[in-house]
PDB file of C-alpha atoms in Angstrom:
ATOM      1  CA  MET Y 146      -9.135  56.727  18.621  1.00 60.00           C
ATOM      2  CA  GLY Y 147      -5.601  56.237  17.124  1.00 63.00           C
ATOM      3  CA  LYS Y 148      -3.937  55.326  20.547  1.00 68.00           C
ATOM      4  CA  VAL Y 149      -7.048  52.923  21.059  1.00 60.00           C
ATOM      5  CA  ILE Y 150      -5.776  50.761  17.827  1.00 67.00           C
ATOM      6  CA  TRP Y 151      -2.284  51.304  18.991  1.00 65.00           C
ATOM      7  CA  LEU Y 152      -3.110  49.839  21.788  1.00 56.00           C
ATOM      8  CA  VAL Y 153      -4.937  46.761  20.638  1.00 53.00           C
ATOM      9  CA  ILE Y 154      -2.151  45.907  18.112  1.00 63.00           C
ATOM     10  CA  SER Y 155       0.222  46.323  21.046  1.00 60.00           C
ATOM     11  CA  LEU Y 156      -1.399  43.730  22.847  1.00 54.00           C
ATOM     12  CA  ILE Y 157      -1.889  41.507  19.996  1.00 66.00           C
ATOM     13  CA  VAL Y 158       1.778  41.580  19.277  1.00 55.00           C
ATOM     14  CA  LEU Y 159       2.485  40.723  22.884  1.00 56.00           C
ATOM     15  CA  ILE Y 160       0.043  38.046  22.880  1.00 68.00           C
ATOM     16  CA  ILE Y 161       1.737  35.973  19.686  1.00 68.00           C
ATOM     17  CA  VAL Y 162       5.121  36.901  21.611  1.00 53.00           C
ATOM     18  CA  LEU Y 163       4.249  35.073  24.573  1.00 54.00           C
ATOM     19  CA  GLY Y 164       2.582  32.497  22.413  1.00 56.00           C
ATOM     20  CA  VAL Y 165       5.794  32.242  20.719  1.00 53.00           C
ATOM     21  CA  VAL Y 166       7.627  32.250  23.843  1.00 48.00           C
ATOM     22  CA  VAL Y 167       5.851  29.302  25.646  1.00 48.00           C
ATOM     23  CA  SER Y 168       5.791  27.362  22.686  1.00 52.00           C
ATOM     24  CA  PHE Y 169       9.406  27.056  22.641  1.00 48.00           C
ATOM     25  CA  PHE Y 170       9.653  26.229  26.166  1.00 46.00           C
ATOM     26  CA  PHE Y 171       7.142  23.028  25.823  1.00 47.00           C
ATOM     27  CA  LEU Y 172       9.307  21.816  22.640  1.00 45.00           C
ATOM     28  CA  PHE Y 173      12.648  21.981  24.627  1.00 43.00           C
ATOM     29  CA  ASP Y 174      11.498  21.422  27.982  1.00 43.00           C
ATOM     30  CA  ASP Y 175      14.085  18.198  29.266  1.00 41.00           C
ATOM     31  CA  ASP Y 176      11.568  16.934  31.549  1.00 41.00           C
ATOM     32  CA  VAL Y 177      10.096  15.014  28.550  1.00 40.00           C
ATOM     33  CA  ASP Y 178       9.854  10.966  28.833  1.00 44.00           C
ATOM     34  CA  GLU Y 179      12.745  10.032  26.376  1.00 45.00           C
ATOM     35  CA  ASN Y 180      10.942   6.685  26.366  1.00 46.00           C
ATOM     36  CA  SER Y 181       7.601   7.942  25.867  1.00 50.00           C
ATOM     37  CA  HIS Y 182       6.257   6.624  22.441  1.00 56.00           C
ATOM     38  CA  ILE Y 183       4.930   8.989  19.515  1.00 66.00           C
ATOM     39  CA  GLY Y 184       1.176   9.313  19.421  1.00 72.00           C
ATOM     40  CA  ILE Y 185       0.594   7.665  23.211  1.00 78.00           C
ATOM     41  CA  PRO Y 186      -0.144   9.709  26.250  1.00 80.00           C
ATOM     42  CA  GLN Y 187       2.758   9.784  28.486  1.00 82.00           C
ATOM     43  CA  GLU Y 188       0.793   8.199  31.631  1.00 81.00           C
ATOM     44  CA  ILE Y 189       0.301   5.076  29.121  1.00 81.00           C
ATOM     45  CA  SER Y 190       4.079   5.169  28.078  1.00 82.00           C
ATOM     46  CA  SER Y 191       5.123   5.390  31.458  1.00 84.00           C
ATOM     47  CA  PHE Y 192       3.323   2.689  33.335  1.00 84.00           C
ATOM     48  CA  CYS Y 193       4.022   0.123  30.528  1.00 86.00           C
ATOM     49  CA  ASP Y 194       7.763   0.686  30.205  1.00 86.00           C
ATOM     50  CA  GLN Y 195       7.999   0.155  34.111  1.00 86.00           C
ATOM     51  CA  ASN Y 196       7.730  -3.643  32.817  1.00 83.00           C
ATOM     52  CA  GLU Y 197      10.663  -6.040  32.763  1.00 82.00           C
ATOM     53  CA  GLY Y 198      11.208  -7.585  29.671  1.00 84.00           C
ATOM     54  CA  ASP Y 199       9.694  -7.245  26.312  1.00 86.00           C
ATOM     55  CA  ALA Y 200       6.875  -9.223  26.276  1.00 85.00           C
ATOM     56  CA  GLU Y 201       5.550  -7.703  29.320  1.00 86.00           C
ATOM     57  CA  ARG Y 202       5.686  -4.283  28.447  1.00 85.00           C
ATOM     58  CA  ASP Y 203       4.039  -5.043  24.700  1.00 84.00           C
ATOM     59  CA  LEU Y 204       1.718  -6.859  26.888  1.00 84.00           C
ATOM     60  CA  CYS Y 205       0.897  -3.890  28.933  1.00 84.00           C
ATOM     61  CA  TYR Y 206       0.599  -1.767  25.674  1.00 82.00           C
ATOM     62  CA  ALA Y 207      -1.915  -3.946  24.243  1.00 80.00           C
ATOM     63  CA  PHE Y 208      -4.409  -3.932  27.128  1.00 76.00           C
ATOM     64  CA  GLN Y 209      -3.941   0.040  27.329  1.00 78.00           C
ATOM     65  CA  LEU Y 210      -4.667   0.705  23.715  1.00 76.00           C
ATOM     66  CA  VAL Y 211      -6.955  -2.024  22.940  1.00 66.00           C
ATOM     67  CA  GLU Y 212     -10.088   0.668  22.838  1.00 62.00           C
ATOM     68  CA  ASN Y 213      -8.162   3.838  22.184  1.00 67.00           C
ATOM     69  CA  TYR Y 214      -8.691   3.943  18.491  1.00 64.00           C
ATOM     70  CA  ASP Y 215      -7.743   8.248  18.720  1.00 63.00           C
ATOM     71  CA  TYR Y 216      -3.719   7.414  19.480  1.00 69.00           C
ATOM     72  CA  ASP Y 217      -1.921   7.802  16.413  1.00 71.00           C
ATOM     73  CA  TYR Y 218       1.163   5.787  16.654  1.00 77.00           C
ATOM     74  CA  GLU Y 219       3.775   3.208  14.922  1.00 80.00           C
ATOM     75  CA  CYS Y 220       3.545  -0.163  15.699  1.00 82.00           C
ATOM     76  CA  GLU Y 221       7.079  -0.318  15.339  1.00 82.00           C
ATOM     77  CA  ASP Y 222       7.664   2.450  17.409  1.00 82.00           C
ATOM     78  CA  VAL Y 223       5.765   0.542  20.403  1.00 84.00           C
ATOM     79  CA  TYR Y 224       6.116  -3.365  20.068  1.00 84.00           C
ATOM     80  CA  SER Y 225       9.222  -5.023  20.223  1.00 85.00           C
ATOM     81  CA  THR Y 226       8.028  -8.537  20.169  1.00 84.00           C
ATOM     82  CA  SER Y 227       6.819 -10.256  16.665  1.00 84.00           C
ATOM     83  CA  THR Y 228       3.832 -11.233  18.077  1.00 83.00           C
ATOM     84  CA  PHE Y 229       2.581  -8.146  19.142  1.00 82.00           C
ATOM     85  CA  LEU Y 230       3.808  -6.442  16.693  1.00 83.00           C
ATOM     86  CA  GLU Y 231       2.098  -8.467  14.238  1.00 83.00           C
ATOM     87  CA  SER Y 232      -1.217  -8.111  15.821  1.00 79.00           C
ATOM     88  CA  CYS Y 233      -0.751  -4.526  15.694  1.00 82.00           C
ATOM     89  CA  MET Y 234      -0.185  -4.491  12.189  1.00 80.00           C
ATOM     90  CA  SER Y 235      -3.222  -6.559  11.299  1.00 77.00           C
ATOM     91  CA  GLU Y 236      -5.397  -4.140  13.143  1.00 79.00           C
ATOM     92  CA  ILE Y 237      -4.107  -0.708  11.143  1.00 80.00           C
ATOM     93  CA  PRO Y 238      -7.053  -0.859   8.760  1.00 82.00           C
ATOM     94  CA  PHE Y 239      -9.675  -1.306  11.858  1.00 81.00           C
ATOM     95  CA  ARG Y 240      -8.241   1.744  13.733  1.00 82.00           C
ATOM     96  CA  ASN Y 241      -8.223   3.707  10.650  1.00 84.00           C
ATOM     97  CA  ALA Y 242     -11.977   2.917   9.798  1.00 86.00           C
ATOM     98  CA  MET Y 243     -12.876   3.878  13.855  1.00 85.00           C
ATOM     99  CA  LYS Y 244     -10.820   6.895  13.491  1.00 85.00           C
ATOM    100  CA  SER Y 245     -12.441   7.734  10.582  1.00 88.00           C
ATOM    101  CA  GLY Y 246     -16.039   8.316  12.314  1.00 90.00           C
ATOM    102  CA  ASN Y 247     -17.757   6.739   9.255  1.00 93.00           C
ATOM    103  CA  PRO Y 248     -19.309   3.172  10.086  1.00 93.00           C
ATOM    104  CA  ASP Y 249     -19.287   2.583   6.046  1.00 92.00           C
ATOM    105  CA  ASN Y 250     -15.471   2.370   6.251  1.00 90.00           C
ATOM    106  CA  CYS Y 251     -15.972  -1.097   8.208  1.00 88.00           C
ATOM    107  CA  GLU Y 252     -17.194  -2.678   4.388  1.00 86.00           C
ATOM    108  CA  GLU Y 253     -13.308  -2.060   3.295  1.00 82.00           C
ATOM    109  CA  LEU Y 254     -11.979  -4.502   6.077  1.00 82.00           C
ATOM    110  CA  THR Y 255     -11.262  -8.044   5.157  1.00 69.00           C
ATOM    111  CA  SER Y 256     -13.569 -10.773   6.892  1.00 57.00           C
ATOM    112  CA  SER Y 257     -10.787 -11.632   9.202  1.00 53.00           C
ATOM    113  CA  GLN Y 258      -6.983 -10.532   8.957  1.00 53.00           C
ATOM    114  CA  LYS Y 259      -3.435 -11.873   9.821  1.00 52.00           C
ATOM    115  CA  GLY Y 260      -3.345 -11.999  13.446  1.00 47.00           C
ATOM    116  CA  ALA Y 261      -7.026 -12.003  14.380  1.00 49.00           C
ATOM    117  CA  PRO Y 262      -8.406 -15.037  16.722  1.00 49.00           C
ATOM    118  CA  ASP Y 263     -10.327 -17.960  14.884  1.00 46.00           C
ATOM    119  CA  GLY Y 264     -14.295 -16.942  14.609  1.00 47.00           C
ATOM    120  CA  PHE Y 265     -13.472 -13.007  15.003  1.00 55.00           C
ATOM    121  CA  THR Y 266     -13.717 -10.382  12.404  1.00 78.00           C
ATOM    122  CA  TYR Y 267     -12.602  -6.917  12.101  1.00 81.00           C
ATOM    123  CA  ARG Y 268     -15.291  -5.853   9.980  1.00 86.00           C
ATOM    124  CA  ASN Y 269     -17.901  -7.039  12.282  1.00 88.00           C
ATOM    125  CA  LYS Y 270     -16.323  -6.040  15.223  1.00 86.00           C
ATOM    126  CA  CYS Y 271     -15.934  -2.376  13.497  1.00 89.00           C
ATOM    127  CA  TYR Y 272     -19.775  -2.380  12.836  1.00 92.00           C
ATOM    128  CA  ILE Y 273     -20.749  -3.158  16.843  1.00 91.00           C
ATOM    129  CA  GLU Y 274     -18.162  -0.690  17.920  1.00 90.00           C
ATOM    130  CA  PHE Y 275     -19.775   1.912  16.017  1.00 93.00           C
ATOM    131  CA  ALA Y 276     -22.992   0.950  16.501  1.00 94.00           C
ATOM    132  CA  LYS Y 277     -22.102   1.221  20.022  1.00 93.00           C
ATOM    133  CA  GLN Y 278     -20.249   4.505  19.774  1.00 92.00           C
ATOM    134  CA  LYS Y 279     -23.185   5.993  17.819  1.00 94.00           C
ATOM    135  CA  GLU Y 280     -26.025   4.256  19.830  1.00 95.00           C
ATOM    136  CA  ASP Y 281     -27.640   3.434  16.404  1.00 95.00           C
ATOM    137  CA  LEU Y 282     -29.524  -0.126  16.247  1.00 94.00           C
ATOM    138  CA  SER Y 283     -29.155   0.566  12.143  1.00 94.00           C
ATOM    139  CA  ILE Y 284     -25.577  -0.338  12.007  1.00 96.00           C
ATOM    140  CA  CYS Y 285     -26.242  -3.612  13.368  1.00 94.00           C
ATOM    141  CA  GLU Y 286     -28.234  -4.366   9.943  1.00 93.00           C
ATOM    142  CA  LYS Y 287     -24.945  -3.514   7.968  1.00 93.00           C
ATOM    143  CA  ILE Y 288     -23.335  -7.216   9.545  1.00 90.00           C
ATOM    144  CA  GLY Y 289     -24.093  -9.109   6.741  1.00 83.00           C
ATOM    145  CA  ASP Y 290     -26.724 -12.478   7.328  1.00 82.00           C
ATOM    146  CA  SER Y 291     -24.022 -14.733   5.219  1.00 81.00           C
ATOM    147  CA  THR Y 292     -23.220 -16.947   7.935  1.00 83.00           C
ATOM    148  CA  PRO Y 293     -24.210 -18.313  11.044  1.00 83.00           C
ATOM    149  CA  GLU Y 294     -21.191 -16.524  12.429  1.00 83.00           C
ATOM    150  CA  ASN Y 295     -22.097 -12.989  10.860  1.00 84.00           C
ATOM    151  CA  ARG Y 296     -25.665 -13.768  12.247  1.00 87.00           C
ATOM    152  CA  ASN Y 297     -24.587 -14.248  15.783  1.00 87.00           C
ATOM    153  CA  TYR Y 298     -22.542 -11.090  15.508  1.00 89.00           C
ATOM    154  CA  LYS Y 299     -25.370  -9.031  14.132  1.00 91.00           C
ATOM    155  CA  ASP Y 300     -27.719 -10.766  17.167  1.00 92.00           C
ATOM    156  CA  TYR Y 301     -24.838  -9.696  19.934  1.00 90.00           C
ATOM    157  CA  CYS Y 302     -24.798  -6.467  18.316  1.00 92.00           C
ATOM    158  CA  TYR Y 303     -28.540  -6.099  18.712  1.00 93.00           C
ATOM    159  CA  ILE Y 304     -28.125  -7.105  22.257  1.00 92.00           C
ATOM    160  CA  LEU Y 305     -25.705  -5.074  23.293  1.00 92.00           C
ATOM    161  CA  LEU Y 306     -27.614  -2.012  21.964  1.00 92.00           C
ATOM    162  CA  VAL Y 307     -30.366  -3.077  23.764  1.00 92.00           C
ATOM    163  CA  GLN Y 308     -28.442  -2.999  26.801  1.00 90.00           C
ATOM    164  CA  LEU Y 309     -26.585   0.451  26.246  1.00 91.00           C
ATOM    165  CA  LEU Y 310     -30.185   2.078  25.475  1.00 90.00           C
ATOM    166  CA  ASN Y 311     -32.189   0.134  27.731  1.00 89.00           C
ATOM    167  CA  ASP Y 312     -34.665  -0.056  24.841  1.00 85.00           C
ATOM    168  CA  PRO Y 313     -35.721  -3.645  24.221  1.00 84.00           C
ATOM    169  CA  THR Y 314     -36.629  -2.771  20.469  1.00 82.00           C
ATOM    170  CA  GLY Y 315     -33.575  -4.626  19.629  1.00 86.00           C
ATOM    171  CA  CYS Y 316     -34.711  -7.965  20.823  1.00 91.00           C
ATOM    172  CA  ASP Y 317     -37.222  -8.354  18.240  1.00 91.00           C
ATOM    173  CA  LEU Y 318     -34.550  -8.352  15.771  1.00 92.00           C
ATOM    174  CA  VAL Y 319     -32.465 -11.371  17.309  1.00 91.00           C
ATOM    175  CA  VAL Y 320     -33.086 -13.967  15.064  1.00 91.00           C
ATOM    176  CA  ASN Y 321     -31.165 -16.894  17.404  1.00 87.00           C
ATOM    177  CA  GLN Y 322     -33.750 -18.191  19.549  1.00 87.00           C
ATOM    178  CA  SER Y 323     -31.412 -18.966  22.342  1.00 83.00           C
ATOM    179  CA  LEU Y 324     -29.415 -15.454  22.248  1.00 84.00           C
ATOM    180  CA  LYS Y 325     -33.437 -14.145  21.669  1.00 84.00           C
ATOM    181  CA  SER Y 326     -34.191 -15.753  25.193  1.00 82.00           C
ATOM    182  CA  ASP Y 327     -30.823 -14.066  26.785  1.00 79.00           C
ATOM    183  CA  CYS Y 328     -31.976 -10.650  25.251  1.00 82.00           C
ATOM    184  CA  GLY Y 329     -35.614 -11.334  27.157  1.00 71.00           C
ATOM    185  CA  GLN Y 330     -34.035 -12.184  30.370  1.00 74.00           C
ATOM    186  CA  LEU Y 331     -32.588  -8.874  30.355  1.00 66.00           C
ATOM    187  CA  GLY Y 332     -36.028  -7.721  31.765  1.00 53.00           C
ATOM    188  CA  LEU Y 333     -36.838  -5.503  29.255  1.00 50.00           C
ATOM    189  CA  LEU Y 334     -39.320  -7.054  27.085  1.00 44.00           C
ATOM    190  CA  VAL Y 335     -42.898  -7.006  27.296  1.00 38.00           C
TER     191      VAL Y 335
END
C-alpha cells in the first residue's frame, strides 16, 4: 500500500514539473510574433499587419474585430489613426456589455455615442445582438418605443429572429406595415 501511495505522489510531482517546464517553454518562445497585439489572436494580427500604411492596417482590424466581443484588447494597442481609435473607444461600453453575457447591461449604454454613425444606437444594437445570440424574441421587447427609430429597431430585431429561428411568431409583433409585409414575404406567415 505504501508503494502505491509513493508511486501516485511521484506521478503527481512529475506531472507538475512537466507542466512548469512546458509553461516556461511557451513563455520564452522566440517564435512569438513581436507585432501581435495583446488580446487579439495572432492570425488576425499577422493578417492585418501585412498592410502598408496605418489607415489600411486599422481598417483591416476594424473589419476583423467588428463581431468579436470576446477579444480583450486596448484600443491604443491596436489602432494608430485617430478616426479608428475614437471609434474603438466609443465601442468599449458596448463590447463590455456584450462580454458580460447579460442583456440587462445594454440599458447602461447611451443611445448614441461619439463615433457612432447617424441613426445608430449602441443600446439597440446591444439588444439585437443579444437576441440573436440567445435566440430569444423577448429580448427584442427591451428596445423601447419612444421614437419611430427605436420602433424600427424593434421591428428589425423581430424580423432577424424570425429568420434565425424560422418561426413566424415574431412577424405578429412587427408594427411597421412595410416591415411587416417584408416579414410576411419570408414565406413564414400562414
